[in-house]
Amino acid sequence: MNTTDETTLEWHADECQFLRSHGVISSQTELEGLPPLKSRWIHHTLREVYITPSGYVLKRFCQFPGRKDFRRVWVREHRALVKLEGLPVPRTLGYIRAEHSPGHHSILYVRSCLAGQPLQRIEPTDISKVAVLFAAFHGRGVVTLDPQPENFLHPENEPDKLAFIDFGRARVYRLMNPLLHIAIGKEMLRLTREGQLSADELDQLMARYAVERKIGVLASHLVRLGLGFWRWRYRSKDRKRANRRRARS
């Protein structure tokens, strides 16, 4: 486990001004005593998630001297949500970096919070909705790469529809980039792992996806190639983990 003796950084004046400028808070006192919904260390980076009374999600990354978590998830999420504006996803307000002291800084990312009921699992009645949603995402060059059931929800104001809320692992590609279709194949496969779909359910989803998003023969071949490659990679990783467990027992 990666740990440090440091605690979280105090809220910086620049962060408070950024939040006030977007109407997230009216004064700094609203942040005092606001408990993090989630908090975890990755190397010397403390990741915190807050939900404000005004209905916004704050993702804060406090970085301390030493090895950092250099995955710029705030950039990934912001870029993806900008591309997906108008679809059933949160609204991004952007991010800001604040310098606290030498070697100590924070990045604050802000997005809206969608009200609704997260999925416990992707039910058969949701399969076509996932296909339609992902066809829309992929049509704008965005691949989520994190199709866990809890990242989908039925919006409170439109319970018959499906939304997606977490783009921290998302990738944005140009539509002509062949790597987009390889990544789509990976996303589809992950629906059978994180999304817990059966092989038959995945086939149903991909059939509906093909209706929603008509792509060429080459692009379709690349999606299948990506799906096959990542199936092989995950199976290889699973075998290695199983071998290590047997070796320790």
CSV table of C-alpha atoms in Angstrom, one decimal:
chain,number,residue,atom,x,y,z
A,1,MET,CA,0.0,0.0,0.0
A,2,ASN,CA,1.2,3.5,-0.8
A,3,THR,CA,1.0,5.7,2.2
A,4,THR,CA,2.4,9.0,3.4
A,5,ASP,CA,2.4,10.9,6.7
A,6,GLU,CA,0.9,14.0,4.9
A,7,THR,CA,-2.7,14.9,5.4
A,8,THR,CA,-4.9,16.7,2.9
A,9,LEU,CA,-4.0,20.3,1.8
A,10,GLU,CA,-6.1,23.2,3.0
A,11,TRP,CA,-8.4,24.7,0.4
A,12,HIS,CA,-6.5,27.3,-1.6
A,13,ALA,CA,-7.8,30.8,-2.3
A,14,ASP,CA,-7.5,30.1,-6.1
A,15,GLU,CA,-9.7,27.0,-5.7
A,16,CYS,CA,-12.3,28.9,-3.8
A,17,GLN,CA,-12.3,31.7,-6.4
A,18,PHE,CA,-12.7,29.2,-9.2
A,19,LEU,CA,-15.7,27.6,-7.4
A,20,ARG,CA,-17.3,31.0,-6.7
A,21,SER,CA,-16.8,32.1,-10.3
A,22,HIS,CA,-18.8,29.1,-11.5
A,23,GLY,CA,-21.6,29.4,-8.9
A,24,VAL,CA,-20.6,26.2,-7.1
A,25,ILE,CA,-20.2,28.0,-3.8
A,26,SER,CA,-21.0,31.5,-2.5
A,27,SER,CA,-18.3,31.6,0.2
A,28,GLN,CA,-15.3,29.6,1.4
A,29,THR,CA,-17.2,28.6,4.6
A,30,GLU,CA,-19.2,26.1,2.5
A,31,LEU,CA,-16.1,24.0,2.0
A,32,GLU,CA,-15.0,24.0,5.7
A,33,GLY,CA,-16.1,20.8,7.2
A,34,LEU,CA,-17.3,19.3,3.9
A,35,PRO,CA,-16.3,15.6,4.2
A,36,PRO,CA,-14.9,13.7,1.3
A,37,LEU,CA,-17.1,11.1,-0.2
A,38,LYS,CA,-14.1,9.1,-1.3
A,39,SER,CA,-10.4,9.4,-0.3
A,40,ARG,CA,-7.4,7.3,-1.3
A,41,TRP,CA,-3.6,7.5,-1.8
A,42,ILE,CA,-1.8,6.6,-5.0
A,43,HIS,CA,1.9,7.0,-4.3
A,44,HIS,CA,2.2,10.6,-3.0
A,45,THR,CA,-1.0,11.8,-4.5
A,46,LEU,CA,-4.2,12.0,-2.4
A,47,ARG,CA,-7.4,11.7,-4.5
A,48,GLU,CA,-10.5,13.1,-2.9
A,49,VAL,CA,-14.1,13.3,-4.1
A,50,TYR,CA,-16.6,15.7,-2.7
A,51,ILE,CA,-20.3,16.5,-3.5
A,52,THR,CA,-21.3,20.0,-2.7
A,53,PRO,CA,-24.8,21.0,-1.3
A,54,SER,CA,-25.3,22.9,-4.6
A,55,GLY,CA,-25.0,19.6,-6.6
A,56,TYR,CA,-21.5,19.5,-8.0
A,57,VAL,CA,-18.8,16.9,-7.9
A,58,LEU,CA,-15.3,18.1,-6.9
A,59,LYS,CA,-12.4,15.8,-7.7
A,60,ARG,CA,-9.3,17.0,-5.9
A,61,PHE,CA,-5.8,15.7,-6.4
A,62,CYS,CA,-3.3,16.8,-3.7
A,63,GLN,CA,0.3,16.1,-4.7
A,64,PHE,CA,3.1,15.9,-2.2
A,65,PRO,CA,6.9,15.6,-2.6
A,66,GLY,CA,8.0,12.2,-3.9
A,67,ARG,CA,6.7,9.8,-6.5
A,68,LYS,CA,3.5,11.1,-8.1
A,69,ASP,CA,0.4,9.5,-9.7
A,70,PHE,CA,0.9,11.1,-13.1
A,71,ARG,CA,-2.3,9.9,-14.7
A,72,ARG,CA,-4.0,13.2,-15.5
A,73,VAL,CA,-7.5,11.9,-15.1
A,74,TRP,CA,-8.9,15.4,-14.8
A,75,VAL,CA,-7.8,16.2,-18.3
A,76,ARG,CA,-9.3,12.9,-19.6
A,77,GLU,CA,-12.6,13.6,-18.0
A,78,HIS,CA,-12.8,17.2,-19.0
A,79,ARG,CA,-11.9,16.5,-22.7
A,80,ALA,CA,-14.4,13.7,-22.9
A,81,LEU,CA,-17.3,15.7,-21.4
A,82,VAL,CA,-16.6,18.6,-23.7
A,83,LYS,CA,-16.9,16.3,-26.7
A,84,LEU,CA,-20.1,14.8,-25.3
A,85,GLU,CA,-21.9,18.0,-24.5
A,86,GLY,CA,-25.6,17.6,-25.1
A,87,LEU,CA,-25.7,13.8,-24.4
A,88,PRO,CA,-26.8,12.2,-21.1
A,89,VAL,CA,-23.6,12.9,-19.2
A,90,PRO,CA,-22.5,15.4,-16.5
A,91,ARG,CA,-21.5,19.0,-17.5
A,92,THR,CA,-17.8,19.8,-17.0
A,93,LEU,CA,-16.8,23.1,-15.5
A,94,GLY,CA,-13.0,22.5,-16.0
A,95,TYR,CA,-10.1,22.4,-13.6
A,96,ILE,CA,-7.5,24.5,-11.9
A,97,ARG,CA,-4.1,23.9,-10.4
A,98,ALA,CA,-3.2,25.7,-7.1
A,99,GLU,CA,0.4,26.0,-5.7
A,100,HIS,CA,0.4,25.6,-1.9
A,101,SER,CA,4.1,25.5,-1.2
A,102,PRO,CA,7.2,24.1,-2.8
A,103,GLY,CA,6.5,20.5,-3.8
A,104,HIS,CA,2.8,20.8,-2.6
A,105,HIS,CA,0.1,21.5,-5.1
A,106,SER,CA,-3.5,20.5,-5.9
A,107,ILE,CA,-5.6,20.1,-9.0
A,108,LEU,CA,-9.3,20.7,-8.6
A,109,TYR,CA,-11.7,19.3,-11.2
A,110,VAL,CA,-15.4,20.2,-11.2
A,111,ARG,CA,-18.4,18.7,-12.9
A,112,SER,CA,-22.1,18.6,-12.4
A,113,CYS,CA,-23.8,15.8,-10.5
A,114,LEU,CA,-26.5,13.8,-12.3
A,115,ALA,CA,-29.4,12.8,-10.0
A,116,GLY,CA,-30.6,9.3,-10.6
A,117,GLN,CA,-30.5,5.6,-9.7
A,118,PRO,CA,-27.1,3.9,-10.5
A,119,LEU,CA,-27.4,0.4,-11.9
A,120,GLN,CA,-26.6,-2.6,-9.7
A,121,ARG,CA,-26.0,-4.6,-12.9
A,122,ILE,CA,-26.8,-4.2,-16.6
A,123,GLU,CA,-30.2,-5.8,-16.9
A,124,PRO,CA,-31.4,-7.4,-20.2
A,125,THR,CA,-33.7,-4.4,-20.6
A,126,ASP,CA,-30.7,-2.0,-20.4
A,127,ILE,CA,-28.6,-3.8,-23.1
A,128,SER,CA,-30.1,-1.9,-26.1
A,129,LYS,CA,-29.8,1.4,-24.1
A,130,VAL,CA,-26.1,0.8,-23.5
A,131,ALA,CA,-25.6,0.1,-27.2
A,132,VAL,CA,-27.4,3.4,-28.2
A,133,LEU,CA,-25.4,5.4,-25.6
A,134,PHE,CA,-22.0,4.0,-26.5
A,135,ALA,CA,-22.8,4.4,-30.2
A,136,ALA,CA,-23.3,8.1,-29.5
A,137,PHE,CA,-20.1,8.3,-27.5
A,138,HIS,CA,-18.0,6.5,-30.0
A,139,GLY,CA,-19.5,8.6,-32.8
A,140,ARG,CA,-17.8,11.6,-31.2
A,141,GLY,CA,-14.5,9.7,-30.7
A,142,VAL,CA,-14.9,9.1,-26.9
A,143,VAL,CA,-14.4,5.6,-25.3
A,144,THR,CA,-15.1,5.4,-21.6
A,145,LEU,CA,-13.0,2.2,-20.9
A,146,ASP,CA,-14.8,1.9,-17.5
A,147,PRO,CA,-18.3,0.3,-18.1
A,148,GLN,CA,-19.0,-0.7,-14.5
A,149,PRO,CA,-22.7,-0.9,-13.7
A,150,GLU,CA,-22.5,1.8,-11.1
A,151,ASN,CA,-21.2,4.3,-13.8
A,152,PHE,CA,-24.5,4.0,-15.6
A,153,LEU,CA,-27.7,5.4,-14.1
A,154,HIS,CA,-31.3,6.1,-14.9
A,155,PRO,CA,-31.7,9.9,-14.7
A,156,GLU,CA,-34.2,11.1,-12.1
A,157,ASN,CA,-36.0,13.3,-14.7
A,158,GLU,CA,-35.9,10.6,-17.5
A,159,PRO,CA,-35.9,7.2,-15.8
A,160,ASP,CA,-36.5,5.3,-19.0
A,161,LYS,CA,-33.2,6.5,-20.4
A,162,LEU,CA,-29.6,5.7,-19.5
A,163,ALA,CA,-26.7,8.1,-18.6
A,164,PHE,CA,-23.0,7.6,-17.9
A,165,ILE,CA,-21.3,9.5,-15.1
A,166,ASP,CA,-17.5,8.7,-14.7
A,167,PHE,CA,-15.0,9.5,-17.5
A,168,GLY,CA,-11.8,9.3,-15.4
A,169,ARG,CA,-10.5,6.6,-17.7
A,170,ALA,CA,-11.9,7.9,-21.0
A,171,ARG,CA,-9.9,8.4,-24.1
A,172,VAL,CA,-10.7,10.9,-26.9
A,173,TYR,CA,-9.6,10.0,-30.5
A,174,ARG,CA,-10.0,11.5,-33.9
A,175,LEU,CA,-12.7,9.7,-35.8
A,176,MET,CA,-10.3,8.6,-38.5
A,177,ASN,CA,-7.8,7.2,-36.0
A,178,PRO,CA,-7.8,3.4,-36.3
A,179,LEU,CA,-6.9,3.2,-32.6
A,180,LEU,CA,-10.4,4.4,-31.8
A,181,HIS,CA,-11.8,1.2,-33.1
A,182,ILE,CA,-9.2,-0.9,-31.3
A,183,ALA,CA,-10.3,0.9,-28.1
A,184,ILE,CA,-13.9,0.3,-28.9
A,185,GLY,CA,-13.2,-3.4,-29.0
A,186,LYS,CA,-11.5,-3.2,-25.6
A,187,GLU,CA,-14.6,-1.3,-24.3
A,188,MET,CA,-16.9,-4.0,-25.6
A,189,LEU,CA,-14.9,-6.7,-23.9
A,190,ARG,CA,-14.8,-4.9,-20.6
A,191,LEU,CA,-18.6,-5.0,-20.7
A,192,THR,CA,-18.2,-8.7,-20.0
A,193,ARG,CA,-15.8,-8.1,-17.1
A,194,GLU,CA,-16.7,-4.9,-15.3
A,195,GLY,CA,-20.1,-4.8,-16.9
A,196,GLN,CA,-20.7,-8.5,-16.1
A,197,LEU,CA,-22.5,-9.2,-19.4
A,198,SER,CA,-22.5,-12.8,-20.7
A,199,ALA,CA,-21.1,-13.6,-24.2
A,200,ASP,CA,-24.7,-13.9,-25.5
A,201,GLU,CA,-25.6,-10.5,-24.0
A,202,LEU,CA,-22.6,-8.9,-25.6
A,203,ASP,CA,-23.5,-10.3,-29.0
A,204,GLN,CA,-27.0,-8.8,-28.5
A,205,LEU,CA,-25.5,-5.4,-27.6
A,206,MET,CA,-23.1,-5.4,-30.5
A,207,ALA,CA,-25.9,-6.3,-32.9
A,208,ARG,CA,-27.9,-3.3,-31.7
A,209,TYR,CA,-24.7,-1.1,-31.8
A,210,ALA,CA,-24.2,-2.0,-35.4
A,211,VAL,CA,-27.7,-0.7,-36.2
A,212,GLU,CA,-27.1,2.5,-34.3
A,213,ARG,CA,-23.6,3.2,-35.6
A,214,LYS,CA,-23.0,2.1,-39.1
A,215,ILE,CA,-19.2,1.8,-39.7
A,216,GLY,CA,-17.2,0.5,-42.6
A,217,VAL,CA,-15.9,-3.0,-43.1
A,218,LEU,CA,-12.3,-2.0,-42.0
A,219,ALA,CA,-13.5,-0.2,-38.9
A,220,SER,CA,-15.7,-3.2,-38.0
A,221,HIS,CA,-12.7,-5.5,-38.5
A,222,LEU,CA,-10.6,-3.3,-36.2
A,223,VAL,CA,-13.3,-3.4,-33.4
A,224,ARG,CA,-13.3,-7.2,-33.6
A,225,LEU,CA,-9.5,-7.3,-33.7
A,226,GLY,CA,-9.4,-5.1,-30.5
A,227,LEU,CA,-11.9,-7.3,-28.8
A,228,GLY,CA,-10.0,-10.4,-29.6
A,229,PHE,CA,-6.6,-8.9,-28.6
A,230,TRP,CA,-7.9,-7.7,-25.3
A,231,ARG,CA,-9.7,-11.0,-24.6
A,232,TRP,CA,-6.3,-12.7,-25.0
A,233,ARG,CA,-4.5,-10.1,-22.8
A,234,TYR,CA,-7.0,-10.5,-20.0
A,235,ARG,CA,-7.0,-14.2,-20.1
A,236,SER,CA,-3.2,-14.2,-20.0
A,237,LYS,CA,-3.3,-11.9,-16.9
A,238,ASP,CA,-5.8,-14.0,-15.2
A,239,ARG,CA,-3.7,-17.1,-15.7
A,240,LYS,CA,-0.6,-15.3,-14.3
A,241,ARG,CA,-2.6,-14.2,-11.2
A,242,ALA,CA,-3.9,-17.8,-10.7
A,243,ASN,CA,-0.4,-19.2,-11.0
A,244,ARG,CA,0.9,-16.7,-8.4
A,245,ARG,CA,-1.9,-17.6,-6.0
A,246,ARG,CA,-1.1,-21.3,-6.4
A,247,ALA,CA,2.6,-20.6,-5.9
A,248,ARG,CA,1.9,-18.8,-2.6
A,249,SER,CA,-0.5,-21.5,-1.3
